[in-house]
């Protein structure tokens, strides 16, 4: 396989790679670096943990070293934690250049950020919301001369999920020059390819990893069929077993809401597990502190919402547990991609209730691999069942007393006012929308179930199948 030097990178960058322990380029680096150095736009789609960050950082640093000025490059990313991680890669690889970077994310002091921006850093790494705020409110800096626009996790930036970046991206795209190089990367780029192609029009080079399966080979993917009511007992049992069997371990548990995330964290701590939470209801400083303590193994368990599902690179993570089955295959792909990175082994365990079986089938179809059932000692789960349920209820009561829901509501209202919207009108609109969504969901579920029944009939006799109804734990009604 080719070495970094053969990709057209200068010797000082090759030396930086060597010092970092990057001996040979990964396939996505091999594919994209020469095209970026040639001046082409690039769309890079490769599996999680395959080195996409260095695939854009290295050629940008090379170009920067040839013509250094600020602001040379703008990197957009969907989460604040990811912005810091990308900045670190720029800093480490760009050390000999005396690189000046600047991180512009929400939840941090805006005045200090404005000052940093006015000092013309070479590279700005930003989340779209906060950068757009600066562009709207400040005339002390501009991005109209940037050479590179990078969108990491580009499909997430463009999709209209629970955080919709559309308006902020419009502001940003109106402020960058038409003549620039645009680099778009993600492990699930193909889902929004058409929208992305509109952004990268300068002889775009599309690189996609060719592989029969969309998840990493070294990842052992399991599911555990559990009745909803006993899910937490299974979770505690899984964590306990892992702790008993390993000396050096760390686990990420993904949940679907901030509240569940907080409750599970409190509950696991009650059982004396070294757990810490990460979700968007936490203050930014608490978020950074939680992640730092998890990275340095002070805490072994990170319980997180999808704010941590994309991009985070924590090599020590051996297991990812999905406390809820992700509703979309791409969320599954990114979540489980927090382990088994850069050639390491890892395991992903998805807790599946009777209501989620169709979701697992959709995930399996998309990733082109069947999950295997994880054998569990059910008697051991039964032994802790009552205790876990009591502790969980205690945690729920404590959280209610801390007025968690109210705080969430207040935060939402503040955000809407900042966006110039009327919170009451928005609430009405959202309630209407929720009703429509619920109707649609029910309809989709029915169709999904009908499809599932047909597929099961088709597949009959073709190997293992997820049972249609869960095995109830012994002694459960
Ligand atoms: N050429 C290389 N050789 C060995 N390790 C590498 C190489 N390039 C990058 N890495 C390491 O691989 C890990 C994963 O890289 P990175 O975070 O860029 O993955 P990614 O493809 O962006 O993943 P995700 O899709 O989850 O964001 C990092 O720890 C990085 O240092």
Coordinates of C-alpha atoms and ligand atoms in Angstrom, one line a residue:
X1 CA 0.0 0.0 0.0
X2 CA 1.1 3.6 -0.8
X3 CA 2.7 5.7 1.9
X4 CA 1.7 9.2 2.9
X5 CA 4.6 10.7 0.9
X6 CA 3.2 9.1 -2.3
X7 CA 0.0 11.0 -2.0
X8 CA 1.7 14.3 -2.7
X9 CA 2.0 15.5 0.9
X10 CA 5.1 17.4 1.9
X11 CA 7.7 15.8 4.1
X12 CA 6.9 17.9 7.2
X13 CA 3.3 16.5 7.1
X14 CA 4.5 13.0 6.5
X15 CA 6.7 13.4 9.5
X16 CA 3.8 14.7 11.6
X17 CA 1.8 11.5 10.6
X18 CA 4.7 9.3 11.6
X19 CA 5.0 11.0 14.9
X20 CA 1.3 10.5 15.5
X21 CA 1.7 6.8 14.7
X22 CA -0.2 7.0 11.4
X23 CA 2.1 4.7 9.3
X24 CA 0.0 4.2 6.2
X25 CA -3.0 6.1 4.8
X26 CA -6.4 4.5 5.2
X27 CA -8.4 3.8 2.0
X28 CA -10.4 7.0 2.4
X29 CA -7.2 9.0 2.8
X30 CA -5.7 7.3 -0.2
X31 CA -8.7 8.1 -2.3
X32 CA -9.4 11.7 -1.2
X33 CA -6.0 13.4 -0.4
X34 CA -4.7 13.5 -4.0
X35 CA -8.0 14.8 -5.4
X36 CA -8.1 17.6 -2.7
X37 CA -4.5 18.5 -3.4
X38 CA -5.4 18.8 -7.1
X39 CA -8.0 21.5 -6.1
X40 CA -11.2 19.4 -6.6
X41 CA -14.3 19.4 -4.4
X42 CA -14.6 16.1 -2.6
X43 CA -17.4 14.0 -1.2
X44 CA -16.0 11.2 1.0
X45 CA -18.1 8.4 2.3
X46 CA -16.4 5.8 4.4
X47 CA -17.2 3.7 7.5
X48 CA -17.0 5.1 11.0
X49 CA -13.5 5.2 12.5
X50 CA -11.8 5.0 9.1
X51 CA -9.8 8.2 9.3
X52 CA -12.0 10.7 7.4
X53 CA -10.8 13.6 9.6
X54 CA -7.2 13.3 8.6
X55 CA -8.4 12.8 4.9
X56 CA -9.4 16.5 4.9
X57 CA -7.1 18.0 7.6
X58 CA -3.8 16.8 5.9
X59 CA -4.4 18.4 2.4
X60 CA -5.8 21.6 3.9
X61 CA -2.7 22.0 6.1
X62 CA -0.5 21.4 3.0
X63 CA -2.3 24.1 1.0
X64 CA -2.3 26.4 4.1
X65 CA 1.5 26.1 4.4
X66 CA 1.9 27.1 0.7
X67 CA -0.2 30.3 1.1
X68 CA -0.9 31.0 4.8
X69 CA -3.6 33.6 5.7
X70 CA -6.6 33.8 7.9
X71 CA -9.4 32.9 7.6
X72 CA -8.3 30.1 5.2
X73 CA -10.6 27.3 6.1
X74 CA -14.0 26.9 7.7
X75 CA -15.1 23.5 9.1
X76 CA -18.7 23.0 10.0
X77 CA -19.8 20.2 12.3
X78 CA -23.1 19.3 14.0
X79 CA -22.0 19.0 17.6
X80 CA -19.8 21.1 19.9
X81 CA -17.8 18.2 21.2
X82 CA -16.9 17.2 17.7
X83 CA -15.7 20.7 16.9
X84 CA -13.2 20.4 19.7
X85 CA -12.0 17.0 18.5
X86 CA -11.5 18.3 14.9
X87 CA -9.6 21.3 16.2
X88 CA -7.3 19.0 18.1
X89 CA -6.4 17.1 14.9
X90 CA -5.7 20.4 13.2
X91 CA -3.5 21.5 16.1
X92 CA -1.5 18.3 16.4
X93 CA -0.9 17.8 12.7
X94 CA -0.4 21.5 12.0
X95 CA 2.0 22.2 15.0
X96 CA 5.0 23.0 12.8
X97 CA 3.0 25.7 11.0
X98 CA 2.2 27.5 14.2
X99 CA -1.4 27.0 13.2
X100 CA -4.0 29.4 14.8
X101 CA -7.4 27.8 15.1
X102 CA -10.6 29.1 16.6
X103 CA -13.6 27.1 17.9
X104 CA -17.0 28.7 17.6
X105 CA -19.7 26.7 19.3
X106 CA -22.9 27.5 21.3
X107 CA -22.9 27.5 25.1
X108 CA -19.5 29.4 25.3
X109 CA -18.8 33.1 25.7
X110 CA -19.7 35.0 22.5
X111 CA -17.6 38.1 23.2
X112 CA -14.4 36.0 23.6
X113 CA -15.3 34.2 20.4
X114 CA -15.8 37.5 18.5
X115 CA -12.4 38.7 19.7
X116 CA -10.7 35.4 18.5
X117 CA -12.4 35.7 15.2
X118 CA -11.2 39.2 14.7
X119 CA -7.6 38.0 15.1
X120 CA -7.9 36.1 11.8
X121 CA -7.3 32.5 12.8
X122 CA -6.2 30.2 9.9
X123 CA -8.9 27.6 10.6
X124 CA -12.4 28.2 12.2
X125 CA -14.2 25.1 13.4
X126 CA -17.8 25.8 14.2
X127 CA -21.3 24.6 14.8
X128 CA -23.7 26.3 12.3
X129 CA -25.9 28.1 14.9
X130 CA -23.3 30.0 16.7
X131 CA -21.3 30.9 13.6
X132 CA -24.4 32.2 11.9
X133 CA -25.1 34.3 15.1
X134 CA -21.7 35.9 14.8
X135 CA -22.2 36.6 11.1
X136 CA -25.5 38.3 11.7
X137 CA -24.3 40.4 14.6
X138 CA -20.6 41.3 13.9
X139 CA -18.6 43.1 11.3
X140 CA -15.2 42.5 12.9
X141 CA -14.5 39.4 10.7
X142 CA -15.5 37.9 7.4
X143 CA -15.3 34.5 5.7
X144 CA -15.5 35.8 2.1
X145 CA -12.0 34.8 1.3
X146 CA -11.9 31.2 2.7
X147 CA -10.2 28.6 0.4
X148 CA -11.8 25.6 2.0
X149 CA -15.3 24.9 3.3
X150 CA -15.6 21.5 5.1
X151 CA -18.8 19.9 6.3
X152 CA -18.0 17.0 8.5
X153 CA -21.0 14.7 9.1
X154 CA -22.4 16.6 6.1
X155 CA -25.6 14.6 5.9
X156 CA -26.5 15.5 9.4
X157 CA -25.9 19.2 8.7
X158 CA -28.2 19.0 5.8
X159 CA -31.0 16.9 7.2
X160 CA -33.9 18.5 9.0
X161 CA -33.7 16.5 12.3
X162 CA -34.5 17.8 15.8
X163 CA -31.8 20.4 15.3
X164 CA -32.5 22.0 12.0
X165 CA -29.5 23.8 10.6
X166 CA -31.1 25.0 7.3
X167 CA -31.5 28.8 8.2
X168 CA -28.0 29.0 9.7
X169 CA -26.5 27.2 6.7
X170 CA -28.2 29.7 4.4
X171 CA -26.6 32.6 6.3
X172 CA -23.1 30.9 6.2
X173 CA -23.3 29.9 2.6
X174 CA -24.3 33.4 1.6
X175 CA -21.1 34.7 3.4
X176 CA -18.5 32.3 1.8
X177 CA -17.0 32.9 -1.6
X178 CA -18.4 31.0 -4.6
X179 CA -14.8 30.2 -5.6
X180 CA -13.7 27.7 -2.9
X181 CA -13.0 24.1 -2.4
X182 CA -15.9 22.2 -0.7
X183 CA -15.2 19.0 1.2
X184 CA -18.1 16.9 2.5
X185 CA -17.5 13.8 4.6
X186 CA -19.7 11.3 6.5
X187 CA -20.2 7.5 7.0
X188 CA -23.7 7.9 5.7
X189 CA -23.2 10.5 2.9
X190 CA -25.3 8.6 0.3
X191 CA -28.5 9.3 2.1
X192 CA -28.4 13.0 1.2
X193 CA -26.2 12.8 -1.9
X194 CA -28.4 14.9 -4.1
X195 CA -28.5 17.9 -1.8
X196 CA -24.8 17.6 -1.2
X197 CA -23.9 17.5 -4.8
X198 CA -25.5 21.0 -5.2
X199 CA -22.9 22.3 -2.7
X200 CA -19.8 20.7 -4.3
X201 CA -19.7 21.7 -8.0
X202 CA -16.0 22.2 -8.6
X203 CA -15.1 19.0 -10.5
X204 CA -16.5 17.0 -7.6
X205 CA -14.7 13.9 -6.7
X206 CA -16.9 11.3 -5.1
X207 CA -15.2 8.6 -3.0
X208 CA -17.1 5.8 -1.4
X209 CA -15.7 2.8 0.4
X210 CA -16.8 -0.4 -1.4
X211 CA -17.9 -3.0 1.1
X212 CA -20.7 -5.5 1.3
X213 CA -21.6 -4.5 4.9
X214 CA -22.0 -0.8 6.0
X215 CA -20.7 -1.3 9.5
X216 CA -17.2 -2.2 10.5
X217 CA -16.0 -5.9 10.2
X218 CA -14.4 -5.9 13.6
X219 CA -17.8 -5.1 15.2
X220 CA -19.7 -7.9 16.9
X221 CA -23.3 -6.8 16.6
X222 CA -25.9 -8.3 18.9
X223 CA -29.5 -7.8 19.9
X224 CA -31.3 -8.7 23.1
X225 CA -35.0 -9.1 22.9
X226 CA -36.5 -7.9 26.2
X227 CA -39.9 -6.9 27.5
X228 CA -40.1 -3.1 27.9
X229 CA -40.7 -3.3 31.7
X230 CA -37.5 -5.3 32.4
X231 CA -35.2 -3.4 30.1
X232 CA -33.3 -1.7 32.9
X233 CA -32.7 -4.9 34.8
X234 CA -31.1 -6.3 31.6
X235 CA -29.0 -3.2 31.3
X236 CA -27.7 -3.4 34.9
X237 CA -27.0 -7.1 34.4
X238 CA -25.0 -6.4 31.1
X239 CA -23.0 -3.7 32.7
X240 CA -22.3 -5.7 35.8
X241 CA -21.2 -8.8 33.8
X242 CA -18.9 -6.6 31.7
X243 CA -17.4 -5.0 34.7
X244 CA -16.8 -8.5 36.3
X245 CA -15.2 -9.9 33.2
X246 CA -12.9 -7.0 32.2
X247 CA -10.2 -5.0 34.0
X248 CA -9.8 -2.2 31.6
X249 CA -13.2 -1.3 30.1
X250 CA -15.5 1.4 28.9
X251 CA -19.0 1.5 27.6
X252 CA -21.2 4.0 25.9
X253 CA -25.0 3.6 26.5
X254 CA -27.2 5.5 24.1
X255 CA -30.7 6.6 25.1
X256 CA -33.5 8.4 23.1
X257 CA -34.2 11.4 25.5
X258 CA -32.3 13.6 27.9
X259 CA -34.6 12.5 30.7
X260 CA -34.0 8.8 30.2
X261 CA -30.3 9.6 29.9
X262 CA -30.3 11.4 33.3
X263 CA -32.4 8.8 35.0
X264 CA -30.2 5.9 33.8
X265 CA -27.1 7.8 34.9
X266 CA -28.6 8.3 38.4
X267 CA -29.7 4.7 38.5
X268 CA -26.4 3.2 37.5
X269 CA -24.6 5.4 40.1
X270 CA -27.0 4.1 42.7
X271 CA -25.6 0.7 41.8
X272 CA -22.1 2.1 42.3
X273 CA -21.2 2.1 38.6
X274 CA -18.8 4.8 37.5
X275 CA -21.3 6.5 35.2
X276 CA -21.6 10.0 33.7
X277 CA -24.2 11.6 31.5
X278 CA -23.9 13.6 28.3
X279 CA -27.0 15.3 26.9
X280 CA -28.1 18.7 25.5
X281 CA -29.9 19.7 28.8
X282 CA -26.5 19.9 30.5
X283 CA -24.5 23.2 30.6
X284 CA -21.7 23.2 28.0
X285 CA -19.0 23.2 30.7
X286 CA -20.6 20.1 32.3
X287 CA -20.8 18.4 28.9
X288 CA -17.0 19.0 28.3
X289 CA -16.2 17.9 31.8
X290 CA -18.2 14.7 31.5
X291 CA -16.6 13.8 28.2
X292 CA -13.1 14.6 29.5
X293 CA -13.6 12.4 32.5
X294 CA -14.9 9.6 30.4
X295 CA -12.0 9.9 28.0
X296 CA -9.5 9.7 30.8
X297 CA -11.3 6.6 32.3
X298 CA -12.3 8.4 35.5
X299 CA -15.8 7.3 34.5
X300 CA -16.1 4.0 32.7
X301 CA -19.7 4.5 31.5
X302 CA -21.0 7.3 29.3
X303 CA -24.7 7.5 29.1
X304 CA -25.6 9.8 26.2
X305 CA -28.2 10.9 23.8
X306 CA -27.5 11.2 20.1
X307 CA -25.5 14.3 20.8
X308 CA -22.6 11.8 21.2
X309 CA -23.5 9.5 18.4
X310 CA -21.5 11.1 15.6
X311 CA -17.8 11.5 15.1
X312 CA -16.6 11.1 18.7
X313 CA -13.3 9.2 18.6
X314 CA -12.6 7.5 22.0
X315 CA -10.4 4.5 21.3
X316 CA -11.0 2.8 24.7
X317 CA -14.7 2.2 24.1
X318 CA -15.2 -1.5 23.8
X319 CA -19.0 -1.7 23.9
X320 CA -21.9 0.4 22.8
X321 CA -25.3 -0.4 24.2
X322 CA -28.4 0.9 22.6
X323 CA -30.9 1.3 25.4
X324 CA -33.5 2.0 22.7
X325 CA -33.5 0.6 19.2
X326 CA -32.6 3.6 16.9
X327 CA -35.5 4.6 14.7
X328 CA -33.3 5.1 11.7
X329 CA -30.5 2.8 10.4
X330 CA -28.1 5.7 10.0
X331 CA -28.4 6.6 13.6
X332 CA -27.6 3.0 14.4
X333 CA -24.6 3.1 12.1
X334 CA -23.2 6.2 13.8
X335 CA -23.9 5.0 17.4
X336 CA -22.3 1.6 17.0
X337 CA -19.4 3.3 15.2
X338 CA -18.3 4.7 18.5
X339 CA -16.5 1.4 19.1
X340 CA -14.4 -0.9 16.8
X341 CA -12.5 2.2 15.5
X342 CA -9.3 2.2 13.4
X343 CA -9.1 -1.6 13.2
X344 CA -9.9 -2.3 16.9
X345 CA -12.5 -4.9 18.0
X346 CA -15.7 -3.8 19.6
X347 CA -19.2 -5.0 20.4
X348 CA -22.6 -3.4 20.0
X349 CA -25.7 -4.6 21.9
X350 CA -29.1 -3.3 21.0
X351 CA -32.0 -3.8 23.5
X352 CA -35.1 -4.6 21.4
X353 CA -38.6 -4.6 22.8
X354 CA -41.7 -6.2 21.3
X355 CA -42.5 -2.8 19.6
X356 CA -39.1 -2.4 17.9
X357 CA -38.7 -5.6 16.0
X358 CA -39.6 -4.0 12.6
X359 CA -36.9 -1.4 13.3
X360 CA -34.3 -4.1 13.7
X361 CA -35.3 -5.6 10.4
X362 CA -34.9 -2.2 8.7
X363 CA -31.5 -1.7 10.2
X364 CA -30.4 -5.2 9.1
X365 CA -31.6 -4.5 5.6
X366 CA -29.7 -1.2 5.4
X367 CA -26.4 -2.4 7.0
X368 CA -26.6 -5.6 5.0
X369 CA -25.9 -7.8 8.1
X370 CA -28.0 -9.7 10.5
X371 CA -27.6 -9.0 14.2
X372 CA -27.0 -12.1 16.4
X373 CA -28.9 -12.8 19.6
X374 CA -26.9 -12.2 22.8
X375 CA -27.3 -15.1 25.2
X376 CA -28.1 -13.8 28.7
X377 CA -28.5 -15.6 32.0
X378 CA -32.1 -14.8 32.7
X379 CA -32.2 -16.1 36.2
X380 CA -29.5 -13.5 37.2
X381 CA -31.7 -10.7 35.6
X382 CA -34.7 -11.9 37.6
X383 CA -32.8 -11.7 40.8
X384 CA -32.2 -8.0 40.4
X385 CA -35.4 -7.1 38.7
X386 CA -37.4 -5.7 41.7
X387 CA -34.4 -3.9 43.1
X388 CA -33.7 -2.2 39.7
X389 CA -37.3 -1.2 39.3
X390 CA -37.4 0.3 42.8
X391 CA -34.2 2.2 42.3
X392 CA -35.4 3.5 38.9
X393 CA -38.6 4.8 40.4
X394 CA -36.6 6.5 43.2
X395 CA -34.5 8.2 40.6
X396 CA -37.6 9.3 38.6
X397 CA -39.0 10.9 41.7
X398 CA -35.8 12.7 42.5
X399 CA -35.6 14.0 39.0
X400 CA -39.2 15.2 39.1
X401 CA -38.4 17.0 42.4
X402 CA -35.5 18.7 40.6
X403 CA -38.1 19.9 38.1
X404 CA -36.2 18.5 35.1
X405 CA -39.2 18.7 32.7
X406 CA -39.9 22.3 33.7
X407 CA -36.3 23.3 33.1
X408 CA -36.5 21.7 29.7
X409 CA -39.6 23.6 28.8
X410 CA -38.1 26.9 30.0
X411 CA -35.0 26.3 27.9
X412 CA -37.1 25.6 24.8
X413 CA -39.1 28.8 25.3
X414 CA -35.9 30.8 25.7
X415 CA -34.6 29.3 22.5
X416 CA -37.8 30.2 20.6
X417 CA -37.8 33.8 21.8
X418 CA -34.1 34.1 20.7
X419 CA -35.2 32.8 17.3
X420 CA -37.9 35.5 17.2
X421 CA -40.8 33.1 17.5
X422 CA -43.9 33.1 19.8
X423 CA -43.5 30.2 22.2
X424 CA -47.3 29.7 22.6
X425 CA -48.0 29.7 18.9
X426 CA -45.1 27.4 18.4
X427 CA -46.5 25.0 21.1
X428 CA -49.9 24.9 19.3
X429 CA -48.2 24.3 16.0
X430 CA -46.0 21.5 17.5
X431 CA -49.0 19.8 19.1
X432 CA -50.8 19.8 15.7
X433 CA -47.7 18.5 14.1
X434 CA -47.2 15.8 16.8
X435 CA -50.8 14.6 16.1
X436 CA -50.1 14.3 12.4
X437 CA -46.8 12.6 13.0
X438 CA -48.4 10.1 15.4
X439 CA -51.1 9.3 12.9
X440 CA -48.4 8.8 10.2
X441 CA -46.3 6.7 12.6
X442 CA -49.2 4.4 13.4
X443 CA -49.9 4.0 9.7
X444 CA -46.2 3.3 9.0
X445 CA -46.1 0.8 11.8
X446 CA -49.1 -1.0 10.4
X447 CA -47.5 -1.1 6.9
X448 CA -44.2 -2.2 8.5
X449 CA -45.9 -5.0 10.4
X450 CA -47.7 -6.2 7.3
X451 CA -44.4 -6.1 5.3
X452 CA -42.7 -7.9 8.1
X453 CA -45.3 -10.7 8.1
X454 CA -44.8 -11.0 4.4
X455 CA -41.0 -11.1 4.7
X456 CA -41.2 -13.6 7.4
X457 CA -43.4 -15.8 5.3
X458 CA -40.9 -15.3 2.4
X459 CA -37.9 -16.0 4.5
X460 CA -39.4 -19.1 6.2
X461 CA -36.8 -21.8 6.2
X462 CA -34.0 -19.3 5.4
X463 CA -32.1 -19.4 8.7
X464 CA -32.5 -17.4 11.9
X465 CA -35.3 -15.0 12.4
X466 CA -36.1 -12.5 15.1
X467 CA -39.1 -13.9 16.9
X468 CA -42.3 -11.9 16.4
X469 CA -43.1 -11.8 20.1
X470 CA -40.5 -11.5 22.9
X471 CA -39.6 -14.2 25.3
X472 CA -41.1 -13.0 28.6
X473 CA -38.7 -13.2 31.5
X474 CA -39.6 -16.1 33.8
X475 CA -42.2 -15.1 36.4
X476 CA -43.3 -12.0 34.4
X477 CA -46.9 -11.5 33.5
Ligands
LIG1 N1 -3.7 6.4 8.5 C1 -4.1 6.1 9.8 N2 -3.5 5.0 10.4 C2 -3.9 4.6 11.7 N3 -4.9 5.3 12.4 C3 -5.5 6.4 11.8 C4 -5.1 6.8 10.5 N4 -5.8 7.9 10.2 C5 -6.6 8.1 11.3 N5 -6.4 7.2 12.2 C6 -7.0 7.1 13.6 O1 -8.3 6.5 13.4 C7 -9.2 7.0 14.4 C8 -10.5 7.4 13.7 O2 -10.4 8.4 12.8 P1 -11.5 9.5 12.6 O3 -12.0 10.0 13.9 O4 -11.0 10.5 11.6 O5 -12.6 8.6 11.9 P2 -13.9 9.0 11.1 O6 -13.8 8.2 9.8 O7 -14.0 10.4 11.0 O8 -15.1 8.3 11.9 P3 -16.6 8.8 12.2 O9 -17.3 8.5 10.9 O10 -17.0 8.1 13.3 O11 -16.5 10.3 12.4 C9 -8.6 8.2 15.0 O12 -8.1 7.8 16.3 C10 -7.4 8.5 14.1 O13 -6.3 9.0 14.8

